[in-house]
Every structure is written in structure tokens, then in C-alpha cells.
Coordinates of C-alpha atoms in Angstrom, one line a residue:
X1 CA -116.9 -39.7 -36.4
X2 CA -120.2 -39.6 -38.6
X3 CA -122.2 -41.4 -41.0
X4 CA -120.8 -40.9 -44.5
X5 CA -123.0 -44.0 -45.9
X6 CA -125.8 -46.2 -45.2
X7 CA -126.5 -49.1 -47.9
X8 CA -130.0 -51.3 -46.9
X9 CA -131.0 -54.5 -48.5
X10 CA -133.9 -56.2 -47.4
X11 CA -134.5 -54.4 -44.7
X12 CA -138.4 -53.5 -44.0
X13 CA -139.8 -51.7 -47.0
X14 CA -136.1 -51.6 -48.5
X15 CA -137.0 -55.1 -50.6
X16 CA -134.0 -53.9 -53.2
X17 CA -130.5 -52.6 -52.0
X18 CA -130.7 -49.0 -51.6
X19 CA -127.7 -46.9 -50.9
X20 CA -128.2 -43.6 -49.3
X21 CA -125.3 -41.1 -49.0
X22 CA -124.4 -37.3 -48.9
X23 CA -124.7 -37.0 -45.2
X24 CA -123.8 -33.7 -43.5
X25 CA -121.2 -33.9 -40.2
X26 CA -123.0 -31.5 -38.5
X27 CA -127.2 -32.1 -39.0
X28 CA -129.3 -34.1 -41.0
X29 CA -132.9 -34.4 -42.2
X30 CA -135.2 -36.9 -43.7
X31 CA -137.9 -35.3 -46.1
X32 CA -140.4 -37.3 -48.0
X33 CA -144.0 -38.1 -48.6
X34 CA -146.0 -40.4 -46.4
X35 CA -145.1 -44.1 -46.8
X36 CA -141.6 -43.2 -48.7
X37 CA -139.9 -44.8 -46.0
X38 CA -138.5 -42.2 -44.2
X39 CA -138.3 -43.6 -40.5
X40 CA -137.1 -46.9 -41.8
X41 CA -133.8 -44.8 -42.6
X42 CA -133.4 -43.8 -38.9
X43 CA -135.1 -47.7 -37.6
X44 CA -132.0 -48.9 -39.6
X45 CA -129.4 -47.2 -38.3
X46 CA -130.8 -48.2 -34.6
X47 CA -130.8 -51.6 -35.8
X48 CA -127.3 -51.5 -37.1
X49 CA -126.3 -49.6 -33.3
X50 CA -127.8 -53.0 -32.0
X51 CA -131.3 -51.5 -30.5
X52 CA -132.8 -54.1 -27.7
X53 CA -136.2 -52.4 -27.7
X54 CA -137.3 -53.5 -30.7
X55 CA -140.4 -51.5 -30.2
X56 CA -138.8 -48.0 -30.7
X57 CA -138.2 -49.2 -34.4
X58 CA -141.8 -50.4 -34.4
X59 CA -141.3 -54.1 -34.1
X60 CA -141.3 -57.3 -31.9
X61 CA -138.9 -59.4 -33.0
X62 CA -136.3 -59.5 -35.8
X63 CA -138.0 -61.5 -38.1
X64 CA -140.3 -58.5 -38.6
X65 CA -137.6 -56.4 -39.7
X66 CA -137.1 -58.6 -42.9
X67 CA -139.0 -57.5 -46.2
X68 CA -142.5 -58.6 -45.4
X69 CA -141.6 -61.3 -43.0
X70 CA -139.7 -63.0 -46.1
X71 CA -142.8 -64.1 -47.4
X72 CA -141.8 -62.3 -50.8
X73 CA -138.2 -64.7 -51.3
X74 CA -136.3 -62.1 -49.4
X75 CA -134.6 -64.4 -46.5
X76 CA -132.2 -61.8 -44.9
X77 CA -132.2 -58.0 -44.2
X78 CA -129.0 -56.4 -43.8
X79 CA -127.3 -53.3 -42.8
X80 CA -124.5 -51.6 -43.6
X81 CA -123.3 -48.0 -42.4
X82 CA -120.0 -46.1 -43.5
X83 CA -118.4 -44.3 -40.6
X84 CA -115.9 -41.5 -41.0
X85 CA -112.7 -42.1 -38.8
X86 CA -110.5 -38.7 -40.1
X87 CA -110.8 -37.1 -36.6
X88 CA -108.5 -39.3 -34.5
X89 CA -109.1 -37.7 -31.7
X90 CA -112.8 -38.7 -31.9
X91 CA -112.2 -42.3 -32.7
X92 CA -113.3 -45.2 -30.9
X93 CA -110.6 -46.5 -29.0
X94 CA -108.6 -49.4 -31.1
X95 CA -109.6 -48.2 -34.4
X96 CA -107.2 -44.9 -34.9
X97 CA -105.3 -46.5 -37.6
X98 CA -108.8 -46.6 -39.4
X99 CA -110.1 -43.9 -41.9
X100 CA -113.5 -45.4 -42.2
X101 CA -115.0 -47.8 -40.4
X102 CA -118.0 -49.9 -42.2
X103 CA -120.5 -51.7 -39.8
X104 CA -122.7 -54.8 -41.1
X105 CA -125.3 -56.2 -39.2
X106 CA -127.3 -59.1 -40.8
X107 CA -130.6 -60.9 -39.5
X108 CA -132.1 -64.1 -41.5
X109 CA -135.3 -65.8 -41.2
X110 CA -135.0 -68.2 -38.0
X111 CA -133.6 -65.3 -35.8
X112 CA -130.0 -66.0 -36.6
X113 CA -128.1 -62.3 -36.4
X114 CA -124.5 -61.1 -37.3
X115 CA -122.1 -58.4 -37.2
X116 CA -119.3 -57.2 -39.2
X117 CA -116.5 -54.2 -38.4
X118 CA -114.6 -54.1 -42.0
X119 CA -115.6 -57.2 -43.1
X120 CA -114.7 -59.2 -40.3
X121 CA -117.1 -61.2 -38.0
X122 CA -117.5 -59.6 -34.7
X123 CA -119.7 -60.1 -31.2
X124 CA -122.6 -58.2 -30.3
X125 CA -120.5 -57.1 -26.9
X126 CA -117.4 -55.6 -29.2
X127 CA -119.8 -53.7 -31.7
X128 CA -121.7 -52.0 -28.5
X129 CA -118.1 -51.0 -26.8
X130 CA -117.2 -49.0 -30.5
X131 CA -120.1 -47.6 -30.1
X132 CA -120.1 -46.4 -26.3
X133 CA -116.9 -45.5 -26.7
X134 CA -117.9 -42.5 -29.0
X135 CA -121.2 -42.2 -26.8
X136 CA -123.5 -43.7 -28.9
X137 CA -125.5 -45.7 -27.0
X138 CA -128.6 -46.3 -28.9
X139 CA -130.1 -48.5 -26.0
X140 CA -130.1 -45.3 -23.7
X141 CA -133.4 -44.0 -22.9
X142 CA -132.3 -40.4 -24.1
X143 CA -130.5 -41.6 -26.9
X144 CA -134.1 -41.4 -29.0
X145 CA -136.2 -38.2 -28.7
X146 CA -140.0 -38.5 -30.1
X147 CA -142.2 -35.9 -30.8
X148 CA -143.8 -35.1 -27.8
X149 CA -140.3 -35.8 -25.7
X150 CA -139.1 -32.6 -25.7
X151 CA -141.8 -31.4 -22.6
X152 CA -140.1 -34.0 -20.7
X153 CA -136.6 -33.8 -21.5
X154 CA -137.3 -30.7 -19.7
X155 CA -139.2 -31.3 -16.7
X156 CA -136.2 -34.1 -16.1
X157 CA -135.6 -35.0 -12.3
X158 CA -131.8 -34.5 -11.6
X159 CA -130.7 -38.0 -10.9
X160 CA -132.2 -38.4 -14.7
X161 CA -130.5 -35.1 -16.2
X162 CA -127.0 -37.5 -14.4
X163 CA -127.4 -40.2 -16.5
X164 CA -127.9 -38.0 -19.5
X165 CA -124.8 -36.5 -18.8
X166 CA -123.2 -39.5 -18.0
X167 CA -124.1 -41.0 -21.1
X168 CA -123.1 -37.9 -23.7
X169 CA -120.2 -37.5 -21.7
X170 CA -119.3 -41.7 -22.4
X171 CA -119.0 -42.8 -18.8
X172 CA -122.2 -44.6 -18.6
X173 CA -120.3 -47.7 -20.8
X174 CA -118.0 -47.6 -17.9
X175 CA -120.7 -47.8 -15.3
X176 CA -122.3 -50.9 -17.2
X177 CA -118.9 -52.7 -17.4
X178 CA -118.2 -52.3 -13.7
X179 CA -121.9 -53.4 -13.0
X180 CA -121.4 -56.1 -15.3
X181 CA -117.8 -57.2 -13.6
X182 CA -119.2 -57.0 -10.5
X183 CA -122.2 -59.4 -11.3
X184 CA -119.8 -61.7 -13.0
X185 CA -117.4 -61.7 -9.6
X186 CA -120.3 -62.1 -7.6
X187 CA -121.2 -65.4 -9.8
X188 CA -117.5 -66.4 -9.5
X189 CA -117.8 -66.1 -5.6
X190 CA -120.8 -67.6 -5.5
X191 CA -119.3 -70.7 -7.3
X192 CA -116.3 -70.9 -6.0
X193 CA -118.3 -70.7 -2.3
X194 CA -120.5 -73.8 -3.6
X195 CA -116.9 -75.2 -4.8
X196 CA -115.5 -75.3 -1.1
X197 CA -118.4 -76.6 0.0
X198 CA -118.1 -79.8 -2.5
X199 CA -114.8 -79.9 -1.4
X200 CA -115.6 -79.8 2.6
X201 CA -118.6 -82.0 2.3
X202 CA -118.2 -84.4 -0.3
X203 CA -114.4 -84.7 -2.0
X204 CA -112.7 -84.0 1.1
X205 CA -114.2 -87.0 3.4
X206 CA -114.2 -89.2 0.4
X207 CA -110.5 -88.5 -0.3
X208 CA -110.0 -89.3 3.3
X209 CA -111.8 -92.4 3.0
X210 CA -109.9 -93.3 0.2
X211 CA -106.7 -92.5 1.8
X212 CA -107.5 -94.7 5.0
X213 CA -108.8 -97.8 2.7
X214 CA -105.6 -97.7 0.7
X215 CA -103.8 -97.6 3.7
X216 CA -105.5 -100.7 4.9
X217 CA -105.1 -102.5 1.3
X218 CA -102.0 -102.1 1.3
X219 CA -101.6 -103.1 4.8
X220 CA -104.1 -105.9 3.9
X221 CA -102.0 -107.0 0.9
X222 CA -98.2 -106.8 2.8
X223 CA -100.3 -109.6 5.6
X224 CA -101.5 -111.6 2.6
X225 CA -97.9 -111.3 1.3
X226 CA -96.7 -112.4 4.9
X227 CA -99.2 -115.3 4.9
X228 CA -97.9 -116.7 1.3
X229 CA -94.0 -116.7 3.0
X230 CA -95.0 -118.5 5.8
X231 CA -97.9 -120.5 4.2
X232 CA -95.2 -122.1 1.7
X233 CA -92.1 -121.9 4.2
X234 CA -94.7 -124.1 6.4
X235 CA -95.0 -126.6 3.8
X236 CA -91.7 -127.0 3.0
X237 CA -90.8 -127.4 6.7
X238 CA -93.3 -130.4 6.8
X239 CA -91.9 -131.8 3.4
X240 CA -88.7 -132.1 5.1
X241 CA -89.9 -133.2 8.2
X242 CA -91.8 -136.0 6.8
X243 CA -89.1 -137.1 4.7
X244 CA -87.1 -137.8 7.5
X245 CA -90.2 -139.1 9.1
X246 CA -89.8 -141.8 6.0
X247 CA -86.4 -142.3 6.5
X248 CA -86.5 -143.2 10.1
X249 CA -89.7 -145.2 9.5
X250 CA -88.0 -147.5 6.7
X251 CA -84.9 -148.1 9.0
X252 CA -86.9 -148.8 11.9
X253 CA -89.2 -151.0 9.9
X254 CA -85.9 -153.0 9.0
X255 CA -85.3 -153.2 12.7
X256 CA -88.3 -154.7 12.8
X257 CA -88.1 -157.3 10.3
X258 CA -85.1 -158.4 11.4
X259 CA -86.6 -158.7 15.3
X260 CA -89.2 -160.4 13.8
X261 CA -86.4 -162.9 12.2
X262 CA -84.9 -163.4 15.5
X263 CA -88.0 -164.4 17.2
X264 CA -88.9 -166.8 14.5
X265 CA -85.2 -168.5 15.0
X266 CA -85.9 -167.9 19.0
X267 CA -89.3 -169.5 18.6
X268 CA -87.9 -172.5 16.9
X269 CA -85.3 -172.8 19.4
X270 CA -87.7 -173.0 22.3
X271 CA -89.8 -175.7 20.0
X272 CA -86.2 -177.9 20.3
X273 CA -86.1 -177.3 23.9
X274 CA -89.8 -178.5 24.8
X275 CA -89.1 -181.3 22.8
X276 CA -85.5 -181.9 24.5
X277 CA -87.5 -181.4 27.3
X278 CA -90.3 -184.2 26.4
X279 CA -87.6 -186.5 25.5
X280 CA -85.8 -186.1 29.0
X281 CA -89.9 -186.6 30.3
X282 CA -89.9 -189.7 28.8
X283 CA -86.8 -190.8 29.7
X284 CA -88.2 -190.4 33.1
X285 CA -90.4 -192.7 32.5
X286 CA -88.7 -195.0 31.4
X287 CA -86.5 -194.5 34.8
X288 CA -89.9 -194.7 36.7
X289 CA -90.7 -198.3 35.7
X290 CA -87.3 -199.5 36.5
X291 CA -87.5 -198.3 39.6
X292 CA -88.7 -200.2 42.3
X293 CA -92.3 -200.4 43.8
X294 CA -92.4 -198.4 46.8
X295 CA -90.9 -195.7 44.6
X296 CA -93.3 -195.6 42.4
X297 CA -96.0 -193.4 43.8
X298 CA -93.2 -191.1 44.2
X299 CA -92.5 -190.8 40.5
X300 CA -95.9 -190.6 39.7
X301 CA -96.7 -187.4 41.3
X302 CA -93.3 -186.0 40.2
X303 CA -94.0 -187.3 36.6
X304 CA -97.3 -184.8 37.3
X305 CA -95.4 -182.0 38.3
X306 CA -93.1 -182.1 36.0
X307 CA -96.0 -182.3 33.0
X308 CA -97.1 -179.3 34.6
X309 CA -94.3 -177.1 34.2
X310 CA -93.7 -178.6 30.6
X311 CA -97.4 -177.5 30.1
X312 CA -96.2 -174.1 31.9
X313 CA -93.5 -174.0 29.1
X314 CA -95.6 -174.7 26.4
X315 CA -97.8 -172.0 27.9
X316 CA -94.9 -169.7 27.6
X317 CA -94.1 -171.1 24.1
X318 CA -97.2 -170.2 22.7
X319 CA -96.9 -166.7 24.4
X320 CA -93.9 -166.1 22.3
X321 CA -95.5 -166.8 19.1
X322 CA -98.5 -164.3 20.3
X323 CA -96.1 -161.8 20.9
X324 CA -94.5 -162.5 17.4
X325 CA -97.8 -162.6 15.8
X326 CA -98.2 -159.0 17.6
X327 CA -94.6 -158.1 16.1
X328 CA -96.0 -158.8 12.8
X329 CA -99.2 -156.7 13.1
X330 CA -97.0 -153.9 14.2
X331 CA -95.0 -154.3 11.5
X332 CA -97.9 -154.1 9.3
X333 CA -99.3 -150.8 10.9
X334 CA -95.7 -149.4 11.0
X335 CA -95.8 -149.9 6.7
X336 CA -99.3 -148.3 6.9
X337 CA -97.9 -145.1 8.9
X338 CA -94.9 -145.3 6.5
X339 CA -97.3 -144.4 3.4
X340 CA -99.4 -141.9 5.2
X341 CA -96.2 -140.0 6.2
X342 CA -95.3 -140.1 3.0
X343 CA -98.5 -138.9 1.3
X344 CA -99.3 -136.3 3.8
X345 CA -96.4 -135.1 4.4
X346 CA -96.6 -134.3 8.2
X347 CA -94.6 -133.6 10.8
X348 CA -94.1 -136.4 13.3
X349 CA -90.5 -136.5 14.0
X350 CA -90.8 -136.6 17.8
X351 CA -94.0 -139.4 17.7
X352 CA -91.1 -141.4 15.4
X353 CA -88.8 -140.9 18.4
X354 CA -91.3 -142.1 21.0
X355 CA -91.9 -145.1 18.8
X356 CA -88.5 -146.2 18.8
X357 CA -88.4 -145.7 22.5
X358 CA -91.0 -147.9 22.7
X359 CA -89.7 -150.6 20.3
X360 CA -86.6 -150.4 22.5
X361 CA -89.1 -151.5 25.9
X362 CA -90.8 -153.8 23.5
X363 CA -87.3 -155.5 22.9
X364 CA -86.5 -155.6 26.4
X365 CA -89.8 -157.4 27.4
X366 CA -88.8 -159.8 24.5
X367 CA -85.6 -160.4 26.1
X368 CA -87.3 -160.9 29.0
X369 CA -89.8 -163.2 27.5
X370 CA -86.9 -165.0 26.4
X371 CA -84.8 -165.0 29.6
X372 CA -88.2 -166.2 31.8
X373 CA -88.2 -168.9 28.6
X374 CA -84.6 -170.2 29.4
X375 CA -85.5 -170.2 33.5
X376 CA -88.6 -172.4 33.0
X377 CA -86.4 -174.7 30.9
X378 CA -83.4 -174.8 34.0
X379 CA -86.7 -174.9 36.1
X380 CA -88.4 -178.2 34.3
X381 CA -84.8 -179.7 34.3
X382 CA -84.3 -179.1 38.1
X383 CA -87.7 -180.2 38.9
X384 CA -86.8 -183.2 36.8
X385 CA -84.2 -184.0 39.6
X386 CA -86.5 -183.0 42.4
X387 CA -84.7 -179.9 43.0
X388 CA -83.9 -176.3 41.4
X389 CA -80.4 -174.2 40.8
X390 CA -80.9 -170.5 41.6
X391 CA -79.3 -167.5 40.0
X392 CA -76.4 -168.0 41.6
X393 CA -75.6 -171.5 41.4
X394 CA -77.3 -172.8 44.6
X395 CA -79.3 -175.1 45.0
X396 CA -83.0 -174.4 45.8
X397 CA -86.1 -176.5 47.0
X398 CA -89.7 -175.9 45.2
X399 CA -90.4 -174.2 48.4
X400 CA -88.2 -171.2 47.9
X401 CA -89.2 -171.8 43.9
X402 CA -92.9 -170.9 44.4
X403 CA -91.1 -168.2 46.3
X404 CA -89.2 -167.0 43.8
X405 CA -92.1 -167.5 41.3
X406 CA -94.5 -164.7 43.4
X407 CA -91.2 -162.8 43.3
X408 CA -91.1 -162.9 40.0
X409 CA -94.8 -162.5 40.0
X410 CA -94.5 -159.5 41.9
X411 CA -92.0 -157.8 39.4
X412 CA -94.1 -158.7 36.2
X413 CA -96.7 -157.4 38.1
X414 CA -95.0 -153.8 38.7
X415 CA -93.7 -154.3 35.3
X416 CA -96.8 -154.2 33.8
X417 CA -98.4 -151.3 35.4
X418 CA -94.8 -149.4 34.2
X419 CA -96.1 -150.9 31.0
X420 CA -99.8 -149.5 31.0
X421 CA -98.3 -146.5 32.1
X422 CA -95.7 -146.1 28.9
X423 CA -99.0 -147.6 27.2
X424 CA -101.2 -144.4 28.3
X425 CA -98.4 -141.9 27.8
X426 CA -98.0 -143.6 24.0
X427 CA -101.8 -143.3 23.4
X428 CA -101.5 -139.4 24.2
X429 CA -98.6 -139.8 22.2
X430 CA -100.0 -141.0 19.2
X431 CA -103.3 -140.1 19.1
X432 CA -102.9 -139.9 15.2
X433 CA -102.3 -143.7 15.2
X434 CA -105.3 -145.3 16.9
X435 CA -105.2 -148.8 14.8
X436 CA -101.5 -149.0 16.6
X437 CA -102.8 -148.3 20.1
X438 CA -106.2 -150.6 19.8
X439 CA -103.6 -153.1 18.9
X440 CA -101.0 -152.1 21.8
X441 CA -104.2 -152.9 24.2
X442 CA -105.5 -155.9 23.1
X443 CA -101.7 -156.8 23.7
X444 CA -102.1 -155.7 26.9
X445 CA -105.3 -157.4 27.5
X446 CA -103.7 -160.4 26.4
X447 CA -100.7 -160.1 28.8
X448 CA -102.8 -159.0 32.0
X449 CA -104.6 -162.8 31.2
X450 CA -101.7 -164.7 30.6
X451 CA -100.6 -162.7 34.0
X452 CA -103.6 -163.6 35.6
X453 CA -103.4 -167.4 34.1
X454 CA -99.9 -167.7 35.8
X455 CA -101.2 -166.3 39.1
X456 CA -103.8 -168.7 38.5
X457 CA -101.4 -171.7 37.7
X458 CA -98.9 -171.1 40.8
X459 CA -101.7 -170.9 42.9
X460 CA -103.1 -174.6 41.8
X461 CA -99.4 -175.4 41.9
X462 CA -99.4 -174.5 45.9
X463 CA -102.6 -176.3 46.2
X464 CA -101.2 -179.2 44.8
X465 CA -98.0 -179.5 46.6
X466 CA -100.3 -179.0 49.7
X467 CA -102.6 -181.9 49.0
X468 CA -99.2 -184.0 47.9
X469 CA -98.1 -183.9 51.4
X470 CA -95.4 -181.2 50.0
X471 CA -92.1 -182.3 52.7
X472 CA -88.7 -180.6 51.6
X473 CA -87.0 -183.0 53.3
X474 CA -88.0 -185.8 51.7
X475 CA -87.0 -184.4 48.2
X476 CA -83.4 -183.9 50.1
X477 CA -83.5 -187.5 50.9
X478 CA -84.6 -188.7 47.1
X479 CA -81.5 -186.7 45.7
X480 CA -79.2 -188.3 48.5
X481 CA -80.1 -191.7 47.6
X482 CA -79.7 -190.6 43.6

């Protein structure tokens, strides 16, 4: 391969294009006078090889190579340079099928720079390996021989006179690949070395982070999940339950009312009997001025006893209409515990079952009330004759009455501590409902000094009877003669 043409345009003192041709394969030689541009020719074709030492064409950078530094309208300098391709065995390798082979390279003011093989772009990198490949490297330091090189050349060490030969026999391209590849593995090592070591220090432990928080979201999220079931099955269990609650509360609030009706009726039955009983007082009365004179002290003191136990039975009476009174505050609270259930929708089934336990003891002390009621009636009526029928049917003196009464006394008094006792276990009960247990001990209060008025009463009673000259016998005697 050789140089069949070289065309410059713009290039140094070349301001025109200039076409030079007629080269020999063998040797060549510029002639010319001083200043006729002569080394330009060869600067040009170094330039088109791709020269990096720009000083060996007698510049320092590439804007210099342009016809006076494009100061005279020329912008560019370019250079073009026929090749000869008819000796395939001599061609560059990947350009056989070529005859010629025309090389541009192109340089415009601003340092921009181009090449061309046959009129196609091309890289600086492809343009030196056509020329390597046919061992011209114009970038070897032997490539070039100045005057006055020749003596050296010469006096050559042999590691130099190697790379000579290396270079015109076209291995020294190879060299500078394999030193290139080997510079460009070592920078892939080195990165990929500075890759694992972002991936041990920083991606690594953060993946692992990540992979232990999204296990604990989506452990976090299954529990909040969890919570939601039970939250709204919770809340549906006390809807349910304090429907019912309501339920039960409105029947047993009926219960109630109608309690309260039958203690009104009871109430109004005990009002006939005190005032049966005042009528039969009176009729003793009227018996006590009929009868004679000596008898008449007699009937006085039992016309006081008697007013005692019809005040005893009023007593009682009004302790009827307390508890009623009480019946109807309940009742009240009970409506009150009604509409909370209902608006807070709690569960208080087993406090509703306690309740109607205890409205079940409540009616048996009303049953009670009523049945101690009916005895202090058969009591004022007996003492009315001067004597008393028991239980049983027989026949009893005040004597072994008063007994009876602190028997009776006795058992309201174990009674009532059962009472406080159901009292205490329904205030542990019900601590939800403390307007309903203030109220259930104020009751209490109330009973304990009724209780304690009674005690009071058949103690007085004794003490009268005592100062009366109290004689059994006598009263036997009185009921004979009747």
C-alpha cells in the first residue's frame, strides 16, 4: 500500500486546495526553494496518520495548523491522502475488498477534529489500527528521522533497536492493545472490587434491614388485622348482650310495677284493718263504761295497751309505705339503668341476674312485712280480749308474747345481718350502679332504726307490764268471767 494522492486545503501555508500527485511506490523526494512549502507536504501527511506530538510538525495545538490561525476567513484545514490497496497481501486487515483507500482528516477553529475512511465518519482509534496494521505508526519515535538522527539511529541501545523491530515488523500495535486491555481490566477489577464492597457494606445490610422491617409490617399489619376482628366481634358481642340486658330490664321493670300495685292494694288493706281495728278500740270503750266500777281501772290500763300495739301497727303501717316509697325509687333507678344499658351498650347480663335475685329477697321481706302486718293485727285483737292465739291455734298469755316478740326479734335480727350481707355482696356486685346501692343503705339505715325502735318499744312494753303489776293469772281469771 502507498500514497497515490494527497489533496490539502487550508492546511498551513496551503490557504487554496492543492492537489499533489505522481508519487513513486518505491521512494520519494520533495525539492523546492525555501518557503515553497516543502515540509508542510510531509507535516500533512503526519497529521492525516494522526501525529500526537504536535511539535514534530512544528506546532502546539491544532488550531495552528489552520491557514494563519483562520484569521484570513479560512475556518478549517483538511486532509485528504489516496492510498493504493492493489497488493492484497499488503492491505490493512478489513479493507481487501478495497482498491484504494482515501483518508480525510478535518480540524476547525474551536479544536473540533474528524476522520473519514471512503467517505464515511470514523474514530481516531479505528484510523490508528489501519494504520498499525500496515506498520505505520507515525506516533513511533523512529517512525520520523531528522537530520542529525541518523548518528543515533546508529549508536541505538538494543532494547531500542527491539522496539524498532517491533514496530516495522507490526507487532508493537499488538503490544499497545494488550497494554491497553490490560489497563482497561485492571479498571474493570478495580470497579467491580469497589462494587462488592457497596454491596457488602451498604446494599447488603440495608437489604437486610429492609427484609427484617417488612417482615415486621407485615407481621405488624396481620395483628392490626387481628385487632379489627376482635375489636368489632367485641362490639357486637356487647350489642347483643345489652340487648338482652334491655329485654330483661323491661320485664323486670314490669315485675316491678306490678309489685308496686300490689303493695299499694296491700297498703290500703292494712289502712281498713287499723281502722277495723280503731272501731273494735272504740267499741271497747264503749264496753269499758258499761262495765262496772271496780273494773274499771282494769280496762283502763288494757285500753293503754291496746293503744299501744295499734300505735305499734300504725308503726308498721307506715313502714310499709316506706318500703313502697323505696319500691318506687327503685323503680325509678331501674328505668335510669334501663337507658344507660341501652345507650352504652354494655355487658351486664350476670349484674341483671343478681338483681333479680335480689328483687326475689326484696319480695320475700315484703311478704314478710306483710305476714308480721297480719300477726300484729291477730295480736291487737287477742290483746283486745286479754289474751293471744299462737301459730298453732293455742292460746298464749302476753308473757310468752313478749317471748315470742324477742324471738321474733332475734330472727329479724339475723335476718338483717343476712341482709347487710346480700347488701355488701350486691355493692361488689354492682359497683357500676352506686345511686342504686346509696339508696339500698339508706334502706338499710332505715330498717336497723325501725329495728332498733321495736327493740326500743318491747322493751318499754316490759317496763310497763312490770310497773302494771303484770299477773298472768289474773288475765286468766278476766277471760273466765267473760
Amino acid at each position: 500500500m502507498f500514497i497515490k494522492e494527497v489533496v490539502i486545503d487550508g492546511f498551513k501555508s496551503y490557504a487554496q486546495r492543492t492537489v499533489i500527485s505522481g508519487f513513486d511506490e518505491l521512494f520519494n523526494a520533495i525539492t523546492g526553494l525555501n518557503g515553497s512549502g516543502k515540509s508542510n507536504i510531509l507535516d500533512a501527511i503526519c497529521f492525516l496518520l494522526g501525529i500526537t506530538n504536535l511539535s514534530q510538525v512544528r506546532a502546539t495545538n491544532l488550531q495552528e495548523l489552520v491557514y494563519k490561525n483562520g484569521q484570513a476567513g479560512v475556518t478549517k484545514a483538511a486532509v485528504t491522502v489516496t492510498w493504493d490497496n492493489a497488493d492484497k497481501k499488503h492491505s490493512p486487515v478489513g479493507y481487501e475488498s478495497w482498491d484504494e483507500i482515501v483518508v480525510t482528516r478535518q480540524v476547525v477553529i474551536g479544536g473540533r477534529n474528524k476522520y473519514l475512511i471512503n467517505g464515511v465518519n470514523a474514530t481516531n482509534q479505528r484510523v490508528q489500527d489501519l494504520f498499525r496494521s500496515v506498520q505505520l505508526n507515525v506516533n513511533n519515535p523512529h517512525f520520523l528521522i531528522m537530520q542529525g538522527r541518523i548518528t543515533k539511529v546508529m549508536n541505538m541501545k538494543p532494547p531500542e533497536i527491539l522496539s524498532m523491530i517491533e514496530e516495522a515488523a507490526g507487532t508493537k500495535m499488538y503490544e499497545t492493545k494488550k497494554a491497553s486491555a490490560e489497563r482497561t481490566v485492571e479498571k474493570k477489577e478495580t470497579k467491580l472490587q469497589e462494587i462488592d464492597t457497596i454491596l457488602a457494606e451498604e446494599i447488603t445490610p440495608t437489604l437486610t434491614k429492609l427484609k427484617e422491617e417488612r417482615s415486621a409490617y407485615m407481621e405488624y399489619t396481620k395483628l392490626q388485622r387481628e385487632v379489627e376482628y376482635l375489636t368489632k366481634l367485641y362490639i357486637a358481642h356487647q350489642f347483643v348482650t345489652a340487648e338482652a340486658m334491655r329485654d330483661t330490664s323491661a320485664q323486670q321493670q314490669e315485675e316491678m310495677t306490678e309489685r308496686i300495685s300490689s303493695l299499694k292494694s296491700r297498703s290500703q288493706e292494712i289502712d281498713g284493718d287499723i281502722k277495723q281495728s280503731i272501731a273494735e278500740m272504740r267499741e271497747l270503750e264503749r264496753r269499758k263504761e258499761m262495765e262496772s266500777n271496780s273494773g274499771l281501772k282494769e280496762l283502763e290500763e288494757r285500753f293503754a295497751s291496746a293503744s299501744k300495739v295499734v300505735a305499734k301497727a300504725e308503726s308498721m303501717r307506715d313502714n310499709c309505705r316506706s318500703s313502697m316509697t323505696a319500691e318506687k325509687r327503685k323503680q325509678k333507678e331501674m328505668s335510669k339503668n334501663i337507658a344507660d344499658a341501652t345507650s352504652q351498650q354494655t355487658g351486664k347480663h350476670s349484674q341483671v341476674s343478681k338483681l333479680e335475685s335480689q328483687l326475689e329477697k326484696l319480695r320475700a321481706t315484703s311478704d314478710k312485712d306483710a305476714s308480721g302486718l297480719q300477726q300484729a293485727k291477730q295480736h291487737f285483737q287477742a290483746i283486745s280480749q286479754g289474751l293471744s292465739s299462737a301459730d298453732d291455734g293455742q292460746v298464749q298469755t302476753l308473757a310468752e308474747q313478749l317471748m315470742g316478740f324477742e324471738e321474733q326479734v332475734s330472727s329479724s335480727k339475723t335476718e338483717r345481718e343476712q341482709a347487710t350481707a346480700r347488701l355488701k355482696a350486691a355493692q361488689e356486685d354492682l359497683k357500676g350502679q352506686q345511686a342504686s346501692c346509696k339508696a339500698t343503705e339508706q334502706e338499710y339505715k332505715r330498717d336497723t332504726a325501725a329495728l332498733d325502735a321495736f327493740r326500743k318499744q318491747v322493751a318499754k312494753m316490759k317496763a310497763d307490764l312490770g310497773r302494771m303489776g303484770f299477773d298472768p293469772s289474773a288475765v286468766d281469771e278476766m277471760s273466765a268471767e267473760r
